[in-house]
Amino acid sequence: MTRRLLSMAGIVAVGAVLLTGCGAMGASPSPVVGAPAQEGGGQDGGMPDLGGSPAEEPSVGIPGAGEDLGGVAGDEDRSVIISGTLSMRVGDPIATADAVSDAAVARGGAIDRRSEGASTDFEPAWATLTVRVPAAEVETMLTALRELGEVTRVDMGEEQVTAQVRDLEVRVNAARTSVDRLTQLLTTAADTETLLEVEAQLTERTSELEQLRSQQRALEDLVAMSTIGVDIRSTTVEGPTGTPSFWDGLVAGWGAFLAWGAAALFALGQAVPTLIVLAVLGLVAWLIVRRVLRRRPQRATVTGPTVENPATPAPVE
């Protein structure tokens, strides 16, 4: 029995050795055959040529094409917010503000905010505007502003928001897809519980979608319309210059006195009704107190014998 087991083990070992040798023989020709194919692939013009072409295309053709597309498409897809300020000095700031508004409207823009002040005795005229123009018209708008007066300061900048725009676009698409799927589920709900759950999720997803759309519209507006803050000041100061004189102080004091008198008269006019009511109440109270005092009985006066002072000497007859 032992001999049989040993003989069977020997047969299995020999079979394993033979299988290993056959596998080694079958695997050895692949490098031999593959080497001539790589070396002589250009001569045969068969499969080696097909294998060599893709290897050459990524190294030569595709990178060049990728660079070209990146240079063109990158500029087109780039999202930038342009904003800044500009300061200028002119003879008539208010009239110049009108010209700035006309220049913005002519370029497809608008004025978001405008503030102005006329010239006073101690302050020159001024005007400030918040100009919104298309991003493509920023340079032409700056050129037009330089032609209207003396530009003293320009501070313009760009903010890259390409990643934010793409992120919002992806989130909006995902939210829209979720809303569409929930809407389909709402029409196929089997029971009331499922229907209520789907409605709640649909309401939440719809609210998120509207918020994302609002953010997307605001960001697109900032990218499409650039903002320029224009500060316009006067080149001359109308009114007195130097230290105010005595006469200026006297006039200012008289004006202050008149203002104080007017305020005092106004306060007195407001106080008269109250004073009248208080006077009437005081008079009524005084009459009541007087009547009460009259009705009170007077105390009786006690009289007794007169006592002479012993120390007083008697009169001499």
Coordinates of C-alpha atoms in Angstrom, one line a residue:
M1 CA 0.0 0.0 0.0
T2 CA 2.8 2.3 0.9
R3 CA 4.6 1.5 -2.4
R4 CA 1.5 2.4 -4.3
L5 CA 1.2 5.7 -2.6
L6 CA 4.8 6.5 -3.2
S7 CA 4.5 5.6 -6.9
M8 CA 1.4 7.8 -7.3
A9 CA 3.2 10.7 -5.6
G10 CA 6.1 10.2 -8.0
I11 CA 3.8 10.3 -11.0
V12 CA 2.1 13.5 -9.8
A13 CA 5.5 15.1 -9.2
V14 CA 6.7 14.1 -12.7
G15 CA 3.5 15.5 -14.2
A16 CA 3.9 18.8 -12.4
V17 CA 7.5 19.1 -13.7
L18 CA 6.4 18.3 -17.2
L19 CA 3.6 20.9 -17.1
T20 CA 6.0 23.5 -15.8
G21 CA 8.4 22.8 -18.6
C22 CA 5.7 23.0 -21.2
G23 CA 4.5 26.4 -19.8
A24 CA 8.1 27.7 -19.9
M25 CA 8.5 26.6 -23.5
G26 CA 5.1 28.2 -24.4
A27 CA 6.0 31.5 -22.8
S28 CA 9.5 31.8 -24.1
P29 CA 8.7 32.5 -27.8
S30 CA 6.8 35.7 -27.0
P31 CA 9.8 37.9 -26.3
V32 CA 11.6 36.4 -29.3
V33 CA 8.7 37.0 -31.6
G34 CA 7.8 40.4 -30.1
A35 CA 11.3 41.8 -30.5
P36 CA 11.5 41.5 -34.3
A37 CA 8.0 42.9 -34.5
Q38 CA 9.2 46.1 -32.7
E39 CA 12.4 46.4 -34.7
G40 CA 11.0 45.6 -38.2
G41 CA 7.5 47.0 -37.7
G42 CA 8.2 49.8 -40.2
Q43 CA 9.3 47.4 -42.9
D44 CA 6.4 44.9 -42.8
G45 CA 3.7 47.5 -42.7
G46 CA 1.2 45.3 -40.8
M47 CA 0.1 45.2 -37.2
P48 CA 3.4 46.7 -36.0
D49 CA 2.6 49.8 -37.9
L50 CA -0.8 50.1 -36.2
G51 CA 0.8 49.6 -32.9
G52 CA 3.4 52.3 -33.5
S53 CA 1.0 54.9 -34.8
P54 CA -1.0 55.4 -31.5
A55 CA 2.3 55.6 -29.7
E56 CA 3.4 58.5 -31.9
E57 CA 0.0 60.3 -31.9
P58 CA -0.1 61.1 -28.2
S59 CA 3.5 62.3 -28.2
V60 CA 3.2 64.6 -31.2
G61 CA -0.3 65.3 -32.4
I62 CA -2.5 65.3 -29.3
P63 CA -0.4 67.6 -27.1
G64 CA -0.2 70.2 -29.8
A65 CA -4.0 70.0 -30.4
G66 CA -4.6 70.2 -26.6
E67 CA -2.4 73.3 -26.3
D68 CA -4.3 75.0 -29.2
L69 CA -7.7 74.2 -27.7
G70 CA -6.6 75.3 -24.3
G71 CA -5.3 78.6 -25.6
V72 CA -8.5 79.4 -27.4
A73 CA -11.2 77.8 -25.3
G74 CA -9.6 78.8 -22.1
D75 CA -9.9 82.5 -23.0
E76 CA -13.5 82.1 -24.1
D77 CA -14.6 80.2 -21.0
R78 CA -12.8 82.4 -18.6
S79 CA -15.1 84.4 -16.2
V80 CA -13.8 87.6 -14.8
I81 CA -15.4 90.4 -12.7
I82 CA -13.9 93.8 -13.6
S83 CA -14.4 96.6 -11.1
G84 CA -12.6 99.7 -9.9
T85 CA -12.7 103.5 -9.2
L86 CA -11.8 106.6 -11.1
S87 CA -11.3 110.1 -9.7
M88 CA -11.3 113.3 -11.8
R89 CA -11.4 117.1 -11.5
V90 CA -13.5 119.3 -13.8
G91 CA -14.9 122.8 -13.8
D92 CA -18.6 121.8 -13.5
P93 CA -19.0 118.4 -11.7
I94 CA -22.7 118.3 -12.1
A95 CA -22.7 118.8 -15.8
T96 CA -19.8 116.3 -16.1
A97 CA -21.9 113.8 -14.2
D98 CA -24.6 114.2 -16.9
A99 CA -22.0 113.5 -19.6
V100 CA -20.8 110.4 -17.8
S101 CA -24.3 109.1 -17.6
D102 CA -24.9 109.7 -21.3
A103 CA -21.6 107.9 -22.1
A104 CA -22.6 104.9 -20.0
V105 CA -26.0 104.7 -21.6
A106 CA -24.5 105.0 -25.1
R107 CA -22.4 101.9 -24.4
G108 CA -25.3 99.8 -23.2
G109 CA -24.7 100.5 -19.5
A110 CA -26.6 102.3 -16.8
I111 CA -26.1 104.4 -13.6
D112 CA -26.8 102.4 -10.4
R113 CA -26.3 105.3 -8.0
R114 CA -25.7 109.0 -8.3
S115 CA -25.0 111.6 -5.6
E116 CA -24.2 115.3 -6.1
G117 CA -23.8 118.5 -4.2
A118 CA -23.8 122.2 -5.4
S119 CA -21.1 124.6 -4.5
T120 CA -21.4 126.4 -1.1
D121 CA -19.4 129.1 0.6
F122 CA -16.9 126.7 2.0
E123 CA -17.3 123.5 -0.1
P124 CA -16.9 123.1 -3.9
A125 CA -19.4 121.2 -6.0
W126 CA -19.0 117.4 -6.3
A127 CA -20.7 114.3 -7.8
T128 CA -20.2 110.6 -7.4
L129 CA -21.6 107.9 -9.7
T130 CA -21.7 104.1 -9.8
V131 CA -21.4 103.2 -13.5
R132 CA -22.3 99.7 -14.9
V133 CA -21.1 99.0 -18.4
P134 CA -20.6 95.7 -20.3
A135 CA -17.2 94.2 -19.7
A136 CA -16.2 94.6 -23.4
E137 CA -16.8 98.4 -23.1
V138 CA -14.7 99.1 -20.1
E139 CA -11.7 100.4 -22.0
T140 CA -13.8 102.6 -24.3
M141 CA -15.6 103.9 -21.2
L142 CA -12.3 104.8 -19.5
T143 CA -11.2 106.6 -22.7
A144 CA -14.5 108.6 -22.7
L145 CA -14.0 109.6 -19.0
R146 CA -10.5 110.8 -19.7
E147 CA -11.8 113.1 -22.4
L148 CA -14.3 114.7 -20.0
G149 CA -11.8 116.1 -17.5
E150 CA -8.5 115.7 -15.7
V151 CA -8.2 112.1 -14.4
T152 CA -6.3 112.1 -11.1
R153 CA -6.6 108.4 -10.2
V154 CA -7.6 105.1 -11.8
D155 CA -7.8 101.9 -9.8
M156 CA -9.2 98.9 -11.8
G157 CA -8.9 95.2 -11.1
E158 CA -10.0 91.8 -12.2
E159 CA -11.3 88.9 -10.1
Q160 CA -11.2 85.4 -11.5
V161 CA -14.5 83.5 -10.9
T162 CA -14.3 80.8 -13.5
A163 CA -14.3 78.1 -10.9
Q164 CA -17.3 79.6 -9.1
V165 CA -19.2 79.8 -12.3
R166 CA -18.5 76.2 -13.3
D167 CA -19.3 75.0 -9.7
L168 CA -22.7 76.8 -9.7
E169 CA -23.5 75.4 -13.2
V170 CA -22.8 71.8 -12.0
R171 CA -24.8 72.3 -8.8
V172 CA -27.7 73.9 -10.8
N173 CA -27.8 71.0 -13.3
A174 CA -27.7 68.4 -10.4
A175 CA -30.5 70.2 -8.6
R176 CA -32.6 70.4 -11.8
T177 CA -32.1 66.7 -12.4
S178 CA -33.1 65.9 -8.8
V179 CA -36.2 68.0 -9.2
D180 CA -37.2 66.3 -12.4
R181 CA -36.8 62.8 -10.9
L182 CA -38.8 63.7 -7.8
T183 CA -41.5 65.2 -10.1
Q184 CA -41.7 61.8 -12.0
L185 CA -41.8 59.9 -8.7
L186 CA -44.6 62.2 -7.5
T187 CA -46.8 61.1 -10.4
T188 CA -46.2 57.4 -9.6
A189 CA -46.5 57.4 -5.9
A190 CA -48.4 54.3 -4.7
D191 CA -49.6 55.5 -1.3
T192 CA -50.2 58.7 0.7
E193 CA -47.1 58.3 2.9
T194 CA -44.8 58.0 -0.1
L195 CA -46.6 60.9 -1.8
L196 CA -46.0 63.2 1.3
E197 CA -42.4 62.2 1.6
V198 CA -41.8 62.9 -2.1
E199 CA -43.6 66.2 -1.9
A200 CA -41.4 67.3 1.0
Q201 CA -38.2 66.3 -0.8
L202 CA -39.4 68.0 -3.9
T203 CA -40.1 71.3 -2.1
E204 CA -36.7 71.2 -0.5
R205 CA -34.9 70.5 -3.8
T206 CA -36.9 73.2 -5.6
S207 CA -35.9 75.8 -2.9
E208 CA -32.3 74.8 -3.3
L209 CA -32.6 75.1 -7.1
E210 CA -34.1 78.6 -6.9
Q211 CA -31.3 79.7 -4.5
L212 CA -28.6 78.3 -6.8
R213 CA -30.2 80.0 -9.8
S214 CA -30.4 83.3 -7.9
Q215 CA -26.7 83.1 -7.1
Q216 CA -25.9 82.1 -10.7
R217 CA -27.8 85.1 -12.1
A218 CA -26.1 87.5 -9.7
L219 CA -22.7 86.1 -10.6
E220 CA -23.4 86.2 -14.3
D221 CA -24.5 89.8 -13.9
L222 CA -21.3 90.8 -12.2
V223 CA -19.3 89.1 -15.0
A224 CA -21.3 90.6 -17.8
M225 CA -21.6 94.2 -16.4
S226 CA -18.5 95.8 -14.9
T227 CA -18.7 98.4 -12.1
I228 CA -16.8 101.7 -12.1
G229 CA -17.1 104.2 -9.3
V230 CA -16.6 107.7 -10.6
D231 CA -15.7 110.5 -8.2
I232 CA -15.9 114.0 -9.7
R233 CA -14.6 117.1 -7.9
S234 CA -14.4 120.8 -8.8
T235 CA -11.1 122.4 -9.8
T236 CA -12.0 125.7 -8.1
V237 CA -13.5 126.6 -4.8
E238 CA -16.3 129.2 -4.9
G239 CA -16.7 131.5 -1.9
P240 CA -14.4 133.2 0.6
T241 CA -10.9 132.0 1.1
G242 CA -8.6 132.4 4.1
T243 CA -9.6 133.2 7.7
P244 CA -13.1 134.5 8.2
S245 CA -13.3 138.2 9.3
F246 CA -15.1 139.9 12.2
W247 CA -18.0 140.8 9.9
D248 CA -18.3 137.1 9.0
G249 CA -18.5 136.2 12.6
L250 CA -21.0 139.0 13.4
V251 CA -23.3 137.8 10.5
A252 CA -23.0 134.2 11.7
G253 CA -23.7 135.2 15.3
W254 CA -26.8 137.3 14.2
G255 CA -28.0 134.4 12.2
A256 CA -27.5 132.1 15.2
F257 CA -29.4 134.5 17.5
L258 CA -32.3 134.6 15.1
A259 CA -32.3 130.9 14.9
W260 CA -32.3 130.6 18.7
G261 CA -35.1 133.2 19.0
A262 CA -37.2 131.3 16.5
A263 CA -36.6 128.1 18.4
A264 CA -37.5 129.8 21.7
L265 CA -40.7 131.2 20.3
F266 CA -41.6 127.8 18.9
A267 CA -41.0 126.2 22.3
L268 CA -43.0 128.9 24.0
G269 CA -45.9 128.3 21.6
Q270 CA -45.8 124.6 22.4
A271 CA -45.7 125.3 26.1
V272 CA -48.6 127.8 26.2
P273 CA -51.5 125.2 26.2
T274 CA -49.8 123.3 29.0
L275 CA -49.3 126.5 31.0
I276 CA -52.9 127.5 30.7
V277 CA -54.1 124.0 31.9
L278 CA -51.7 124.1 34.8
A279 CA -52.9 127.7 35.7
V280 CA -56.6 126.6 35.7
L281 CA -55.8 123.6 37.9
G282 CA -53.9 125.7 40.3
L283 CA -56.7 128.2 40.6
V284 CA -59.3 125.5 41.3
A285 CA -57.0 124.0 44.0
W286 CA -56.5 127.4 45.6
L287 CA -60.3 128.1 45.8
I288 CA -60.9 124.7 47.4
V289 CA -58.2 125.2 50.0
R290 CA -59.5 128.7 50.8
R291 CA -63.1 127.4 51.3
V292 CA -62.0 124.6 53.5
L293 CA -60.0 127.1 55.7
R294 CA -63.0 129.3 56.1
R295 CA -65.3 126.5 57.2
R296 CA -63.0 125.4 60.0
P297 CA -64.2 126.6 63.6
Q298 CA -61.9 129.1 65.3
R299 CA -60.4 128.1 68.6
A300 CA -61.9 129.7 71.8
T301 CA -59.7 132.2 73.6
V302 CA -59.2 131.4 77.4
T303 CA -59.3 134.6 79.7
G304 CA -58.2 134.6 83.4
P305 CA -57.3 137.0 86.2
T306 CA -54.5 139.3 85.5
V307 CA -51.5 138.6 87.6
E308 CA -49.3 141.6 88.4
N309 CA -45.6 141.2 88.3
P310 CA -44.3 141.5 91.9
A311 CA -41.1 142.8 90.7
T312 CA -42.7 145.8 89.1
P313 CA -42.6 148.7 91.7
A314 CA -45.8 150.5 92.6
P315 CA -46.3 153.9 91.3
V316 CA -45.4 156.8 93.6
E317 CA -48.2 159.2 94.4

